[in-house]
Tab-separated table of C-alpha atoms in Angstrom:
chain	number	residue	atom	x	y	z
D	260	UNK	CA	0.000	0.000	0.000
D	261	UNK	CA	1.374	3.942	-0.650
D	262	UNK	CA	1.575	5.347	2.231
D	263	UNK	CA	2.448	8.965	1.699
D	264	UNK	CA	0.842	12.137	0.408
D	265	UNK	CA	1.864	14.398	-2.314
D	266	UNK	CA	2.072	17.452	-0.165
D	267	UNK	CA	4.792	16.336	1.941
D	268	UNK	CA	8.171	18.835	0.979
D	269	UNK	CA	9.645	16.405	3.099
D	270	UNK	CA	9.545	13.516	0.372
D	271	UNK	CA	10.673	16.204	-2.262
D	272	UNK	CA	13.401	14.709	-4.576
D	273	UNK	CA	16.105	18.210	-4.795
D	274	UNK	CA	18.118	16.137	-7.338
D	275	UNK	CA	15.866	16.251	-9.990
D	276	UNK	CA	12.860	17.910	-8.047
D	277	UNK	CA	10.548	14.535	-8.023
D	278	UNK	CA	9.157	12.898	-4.845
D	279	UNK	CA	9.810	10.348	-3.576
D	280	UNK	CA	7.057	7.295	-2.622
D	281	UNK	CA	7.025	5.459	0.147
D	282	UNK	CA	5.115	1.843	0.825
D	283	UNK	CA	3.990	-0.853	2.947
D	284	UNK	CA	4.039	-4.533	2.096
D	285	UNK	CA	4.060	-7.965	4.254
D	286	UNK	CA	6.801	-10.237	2.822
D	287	UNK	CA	5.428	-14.020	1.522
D	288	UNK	CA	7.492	-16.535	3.277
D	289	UNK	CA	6.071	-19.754	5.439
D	290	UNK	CA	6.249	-23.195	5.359
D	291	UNK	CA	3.853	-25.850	4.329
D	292	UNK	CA	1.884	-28.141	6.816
D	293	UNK	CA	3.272	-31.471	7.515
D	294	UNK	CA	2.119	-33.797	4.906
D	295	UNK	CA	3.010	-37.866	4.437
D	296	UNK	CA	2.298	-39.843	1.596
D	297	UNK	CA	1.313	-43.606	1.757
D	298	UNK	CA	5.437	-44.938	2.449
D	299	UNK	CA	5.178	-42.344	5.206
D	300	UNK	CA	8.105	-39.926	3.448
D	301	UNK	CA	7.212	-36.079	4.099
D	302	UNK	CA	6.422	-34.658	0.880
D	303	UNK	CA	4.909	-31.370	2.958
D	304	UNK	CA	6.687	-28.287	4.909
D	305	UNK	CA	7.704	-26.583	1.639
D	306	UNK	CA	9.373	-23.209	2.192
D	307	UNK	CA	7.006	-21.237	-0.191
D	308	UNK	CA	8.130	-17.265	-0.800
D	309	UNK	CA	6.071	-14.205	-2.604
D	310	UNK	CA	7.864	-13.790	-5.905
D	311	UNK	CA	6.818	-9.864	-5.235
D	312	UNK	CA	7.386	-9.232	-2.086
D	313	UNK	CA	10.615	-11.501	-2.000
D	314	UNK	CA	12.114	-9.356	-4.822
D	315	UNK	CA	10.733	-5.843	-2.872
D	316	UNK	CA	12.723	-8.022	0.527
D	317	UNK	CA	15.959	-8.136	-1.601
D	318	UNK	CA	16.044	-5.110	-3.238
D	319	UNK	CA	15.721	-3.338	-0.137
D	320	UNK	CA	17.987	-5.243	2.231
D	321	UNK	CA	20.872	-2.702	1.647
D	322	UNK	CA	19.080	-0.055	3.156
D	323	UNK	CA	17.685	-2.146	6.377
D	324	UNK	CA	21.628	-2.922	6.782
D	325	UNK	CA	22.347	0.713	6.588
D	326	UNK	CA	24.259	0.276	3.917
D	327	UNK	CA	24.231	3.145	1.261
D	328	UNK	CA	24.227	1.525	-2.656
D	329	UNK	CA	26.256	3.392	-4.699
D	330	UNK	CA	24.535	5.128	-7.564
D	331	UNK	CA	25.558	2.495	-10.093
D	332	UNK	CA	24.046	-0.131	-8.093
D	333	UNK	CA	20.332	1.563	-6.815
D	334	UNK	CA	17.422	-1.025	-7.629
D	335	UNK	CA	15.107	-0.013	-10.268
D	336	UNK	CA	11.225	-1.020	-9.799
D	337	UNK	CA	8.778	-0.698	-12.344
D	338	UNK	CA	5.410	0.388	-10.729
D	339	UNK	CA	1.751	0.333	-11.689
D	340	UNK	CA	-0.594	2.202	-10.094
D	341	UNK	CA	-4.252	1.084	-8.979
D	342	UNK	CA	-5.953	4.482	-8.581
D	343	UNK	CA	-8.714	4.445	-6.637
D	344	UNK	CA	-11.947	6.651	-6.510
D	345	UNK	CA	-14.029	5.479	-3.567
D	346	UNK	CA	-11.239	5.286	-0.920
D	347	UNK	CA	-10.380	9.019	-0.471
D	348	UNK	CA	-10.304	12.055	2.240
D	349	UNK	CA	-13.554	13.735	1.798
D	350	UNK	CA	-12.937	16.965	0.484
D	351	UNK	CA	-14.422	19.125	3.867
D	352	UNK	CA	-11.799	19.041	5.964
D	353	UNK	CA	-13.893	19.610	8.545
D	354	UNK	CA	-15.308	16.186	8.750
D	355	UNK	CA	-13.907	13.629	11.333
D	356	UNK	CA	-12.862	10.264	10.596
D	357	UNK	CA	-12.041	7.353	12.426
D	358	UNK	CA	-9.200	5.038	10.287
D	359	UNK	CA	-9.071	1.488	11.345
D	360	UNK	CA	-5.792	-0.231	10.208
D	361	UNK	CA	-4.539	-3.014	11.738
D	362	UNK	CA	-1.022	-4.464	10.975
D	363	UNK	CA	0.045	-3.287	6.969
D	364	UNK	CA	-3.371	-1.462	6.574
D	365	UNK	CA	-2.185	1.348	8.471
D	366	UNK	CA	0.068	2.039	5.542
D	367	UNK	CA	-2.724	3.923	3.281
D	368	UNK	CA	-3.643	6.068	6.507
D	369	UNK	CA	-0.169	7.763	6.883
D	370	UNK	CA	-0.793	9.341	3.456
D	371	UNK	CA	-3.969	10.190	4.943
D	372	UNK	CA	-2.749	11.463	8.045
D	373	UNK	CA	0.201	13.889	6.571
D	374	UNK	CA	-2.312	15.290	3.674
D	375	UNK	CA	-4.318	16.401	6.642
D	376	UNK	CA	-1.949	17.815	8.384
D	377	UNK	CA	-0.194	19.838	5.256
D	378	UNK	CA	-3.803	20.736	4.113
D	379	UNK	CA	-4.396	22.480	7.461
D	380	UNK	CA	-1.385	24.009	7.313
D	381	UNK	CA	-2.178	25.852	4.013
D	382	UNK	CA	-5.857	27.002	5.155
D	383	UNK	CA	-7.284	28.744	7.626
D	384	UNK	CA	-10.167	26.537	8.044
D	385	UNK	CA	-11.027	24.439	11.047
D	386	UNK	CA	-10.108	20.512	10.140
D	387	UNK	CA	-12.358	17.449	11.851
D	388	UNK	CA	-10.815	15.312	14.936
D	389	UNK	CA	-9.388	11.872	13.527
D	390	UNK	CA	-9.235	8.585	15.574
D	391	UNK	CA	-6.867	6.119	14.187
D	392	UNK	CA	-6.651	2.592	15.206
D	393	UNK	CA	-3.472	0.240	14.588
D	394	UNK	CA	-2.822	-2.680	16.121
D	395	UNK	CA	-0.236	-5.913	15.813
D	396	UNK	CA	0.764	-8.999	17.028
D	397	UNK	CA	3.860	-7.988	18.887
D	398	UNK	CA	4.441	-4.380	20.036
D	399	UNK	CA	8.032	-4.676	20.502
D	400	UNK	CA	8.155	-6.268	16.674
D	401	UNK	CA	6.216	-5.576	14.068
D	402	UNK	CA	4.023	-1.975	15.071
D	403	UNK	CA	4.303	-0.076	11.925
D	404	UNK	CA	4.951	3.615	11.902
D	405	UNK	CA	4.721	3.145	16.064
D	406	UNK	CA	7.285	6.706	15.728
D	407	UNK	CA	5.408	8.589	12.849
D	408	UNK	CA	2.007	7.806	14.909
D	409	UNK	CA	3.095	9.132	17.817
D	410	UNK	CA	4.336	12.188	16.526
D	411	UNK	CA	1.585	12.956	14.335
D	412	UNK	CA	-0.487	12.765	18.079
D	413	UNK	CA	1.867	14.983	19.728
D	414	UNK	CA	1.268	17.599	16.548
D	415	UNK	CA	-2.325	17.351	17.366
D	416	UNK	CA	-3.085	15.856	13.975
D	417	UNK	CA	-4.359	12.443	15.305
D	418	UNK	CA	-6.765	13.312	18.154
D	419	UNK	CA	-7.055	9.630	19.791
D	420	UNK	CA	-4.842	7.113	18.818
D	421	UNK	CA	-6.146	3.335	19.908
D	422	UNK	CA	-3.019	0.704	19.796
D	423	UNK	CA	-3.725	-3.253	20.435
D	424	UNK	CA	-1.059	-5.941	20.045
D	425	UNK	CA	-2.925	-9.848	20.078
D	426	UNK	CA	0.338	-11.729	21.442
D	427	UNK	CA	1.637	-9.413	23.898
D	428	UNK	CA	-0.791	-10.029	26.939
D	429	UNK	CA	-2.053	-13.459	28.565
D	430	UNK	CA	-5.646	-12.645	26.515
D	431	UNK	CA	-5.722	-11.227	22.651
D	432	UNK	CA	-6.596	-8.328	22.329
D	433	UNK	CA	-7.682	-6.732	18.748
D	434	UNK	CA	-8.896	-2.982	17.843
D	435	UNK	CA	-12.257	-4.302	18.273
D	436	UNK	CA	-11.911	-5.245	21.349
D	437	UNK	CA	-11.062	-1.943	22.473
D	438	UNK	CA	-13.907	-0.464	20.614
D	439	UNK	CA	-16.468	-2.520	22.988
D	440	UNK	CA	-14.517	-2.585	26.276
D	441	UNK	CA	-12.926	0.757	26.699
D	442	UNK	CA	-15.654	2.891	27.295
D	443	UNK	CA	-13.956	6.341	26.647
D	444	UNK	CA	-13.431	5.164	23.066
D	445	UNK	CA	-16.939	3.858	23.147
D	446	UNK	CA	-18.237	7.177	23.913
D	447	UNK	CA	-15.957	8.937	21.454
D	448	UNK	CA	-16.960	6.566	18.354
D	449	UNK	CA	-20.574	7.324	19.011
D	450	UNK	CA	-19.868	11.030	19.483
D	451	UNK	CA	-17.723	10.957	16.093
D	452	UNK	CA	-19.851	8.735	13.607
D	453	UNK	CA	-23.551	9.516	15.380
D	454	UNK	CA	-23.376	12.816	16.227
D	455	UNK	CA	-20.969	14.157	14.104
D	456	UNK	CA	-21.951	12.262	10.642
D	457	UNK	CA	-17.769	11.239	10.577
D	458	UNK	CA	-16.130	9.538	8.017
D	459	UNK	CA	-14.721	6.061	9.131
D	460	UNK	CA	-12.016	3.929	6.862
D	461	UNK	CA	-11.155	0.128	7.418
D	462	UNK	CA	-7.972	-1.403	5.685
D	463	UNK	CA	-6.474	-4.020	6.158
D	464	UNK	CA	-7.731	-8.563	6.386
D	465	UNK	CA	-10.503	-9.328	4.661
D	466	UNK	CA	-10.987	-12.463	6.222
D	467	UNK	CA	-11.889	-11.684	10.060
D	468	UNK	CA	-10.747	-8.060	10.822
D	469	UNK	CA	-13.060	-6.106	8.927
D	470	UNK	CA	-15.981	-8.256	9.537
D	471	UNK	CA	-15.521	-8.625	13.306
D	472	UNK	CA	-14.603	-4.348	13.121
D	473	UNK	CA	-18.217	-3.583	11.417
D	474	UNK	CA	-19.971	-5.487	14.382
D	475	UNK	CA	-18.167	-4.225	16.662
D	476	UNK	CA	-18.701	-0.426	15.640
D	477	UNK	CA	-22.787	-1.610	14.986
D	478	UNK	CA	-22.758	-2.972	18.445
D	479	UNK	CA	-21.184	0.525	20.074
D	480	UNK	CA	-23.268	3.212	18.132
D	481	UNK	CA	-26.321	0.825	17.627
D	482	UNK	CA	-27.702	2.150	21.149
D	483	UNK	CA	-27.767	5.544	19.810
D	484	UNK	CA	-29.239	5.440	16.844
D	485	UNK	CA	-32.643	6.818	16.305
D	486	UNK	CA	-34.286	5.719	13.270
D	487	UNK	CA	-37.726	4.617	14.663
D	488	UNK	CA	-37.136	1.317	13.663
D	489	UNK	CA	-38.451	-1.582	16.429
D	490	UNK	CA	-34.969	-3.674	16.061
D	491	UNK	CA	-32.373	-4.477	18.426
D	492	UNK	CA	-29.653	-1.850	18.813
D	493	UNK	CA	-26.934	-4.315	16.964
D	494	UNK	CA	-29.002	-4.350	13.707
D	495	UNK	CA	-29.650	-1.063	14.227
D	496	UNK	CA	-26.510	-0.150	14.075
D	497	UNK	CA	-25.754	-2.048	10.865
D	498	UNK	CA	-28.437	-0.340	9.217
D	499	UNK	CA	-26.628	2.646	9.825
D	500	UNK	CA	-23.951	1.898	8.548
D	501	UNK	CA	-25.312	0.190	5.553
D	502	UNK	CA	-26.551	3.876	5.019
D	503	UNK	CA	-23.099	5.192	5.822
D	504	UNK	CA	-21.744	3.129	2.744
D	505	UNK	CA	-24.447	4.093	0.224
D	506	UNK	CA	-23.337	7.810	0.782
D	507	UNK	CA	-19.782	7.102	0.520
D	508	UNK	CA	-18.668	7.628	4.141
D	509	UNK	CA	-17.998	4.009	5.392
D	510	UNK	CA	-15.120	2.892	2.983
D	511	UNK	CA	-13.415	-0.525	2.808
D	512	UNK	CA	-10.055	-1.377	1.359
D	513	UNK	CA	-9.419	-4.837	2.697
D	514	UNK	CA	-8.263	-7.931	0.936
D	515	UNK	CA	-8.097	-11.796	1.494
């Protein structure tokens, strides 16, 4: 996934005055289950790699060894772009939005997070409160952009920043989890996507995460909805945000 925003000078090439682009990807690389034939030989636990994300591991191993390539010897990468025009900022500034991006689907919200930012610093306009979520397995290992995040808090751009990590503790614990059981961020998801008509974003698995996120978020706000409707608060809430998506501000960029 990008993960930057064309208004960051910071990216800004002065070489040859392009910018530079910065992603997120999960390298392919695990080994098969055990499997026996009939004599009993293992024909399983295959080493299997991404042919992508292998090459994108190699290519950039200089750099995560602090090395420096020369110029003769900088990797090349050939690039093709999937533009997308659902999952975007809304153009009012003003609204809030909650991102939800566990593990590598944080990546698309940095780019989100730093166009905020350099937006508000080139208007005078008031710009909404934003509520990110992130979350890993290991906090010590693999929290991506754990730095950027926290700075970006410290700036004031994020306004509430929810972290959980699944392996750390004696129970897992996932960003939905912290949805239903912390009841500050309870309170503040209502506030943000009830009463405030916010914006909320969910990137990342396909599989579980974004199905077990969308409950989660109908469960909390399902209370306080008020659409007349005799059904119980959870299927309330996922009426609401069924409406949410058919006006473009529940987006999904999740994958399998």
């Amino acid at each position: 996934s990008v993960s930057f925003s064309p208004l960051d000078e910071s990216r800004l090439l002065k070489a040859n005055h392009c910018r530079s682009v910065t992603v997120a990807f999960s390298v392919v690389d695990y080994l098969t289950p055990s499997l026996k034939d009939s004599n009993g030989t293992e024909i399983g636990r295959r080493r299997i790699h991404g042919i992508a994300t292998s090459y994108l591991e190699t290519i950039c191993s200089p750099f995560l060894a602090s090395k420096k390539p020369t110029a003769s010897a900088l990797p090349t990468l050939r690039i093709f772009p999937k533009p997308t025009q659902d999952f975007r900022l809304p153009s009012d500034p003003a609204k809030p939005l909650v991102l939800i991006g566990p593990g590598t689907g944080i990546a698309p919200f940095m780019g989100f997070l730093v166009h905020r930012k350099e937006s508000a610093s080139k208007v005078s306009s008031t710009t909404g409160l934003i509520t990110v979520f992130s979350g890993c397995r290991y906090k010590d290992h693999d929290w991506l952009y754990h730095s950027e995040l926290q700075a970006l808090q410290n700036e004031g751009v994020i306004t509430n920043l929810y972290s959980a990590f699944s392996r750390d503790g004696e129970t897992k614990e996932y960003v939905q989890d912290i949805m239903k059981n912390d009841a500050s961020c309870s309170t503040h998801l209502v506030e943000t996507i009830v009463t405030k008509k916010g914006y909320v974003y969910i990137c990342g698995d396909g599989n579980r995460m974004a199905h077990d996120v969308q409950q989660a978020i109908a469960d909390v706000i399902g209370p306080h909805v008020d659409d007349g409707a005799d059904l119980p608060a959870p299927e309330k809430g996922k009426m609401y945000i069924e409406t949410m998506k058919k006006e473009g501000k529940f987006l999904l960029d999740i994958w399998s």
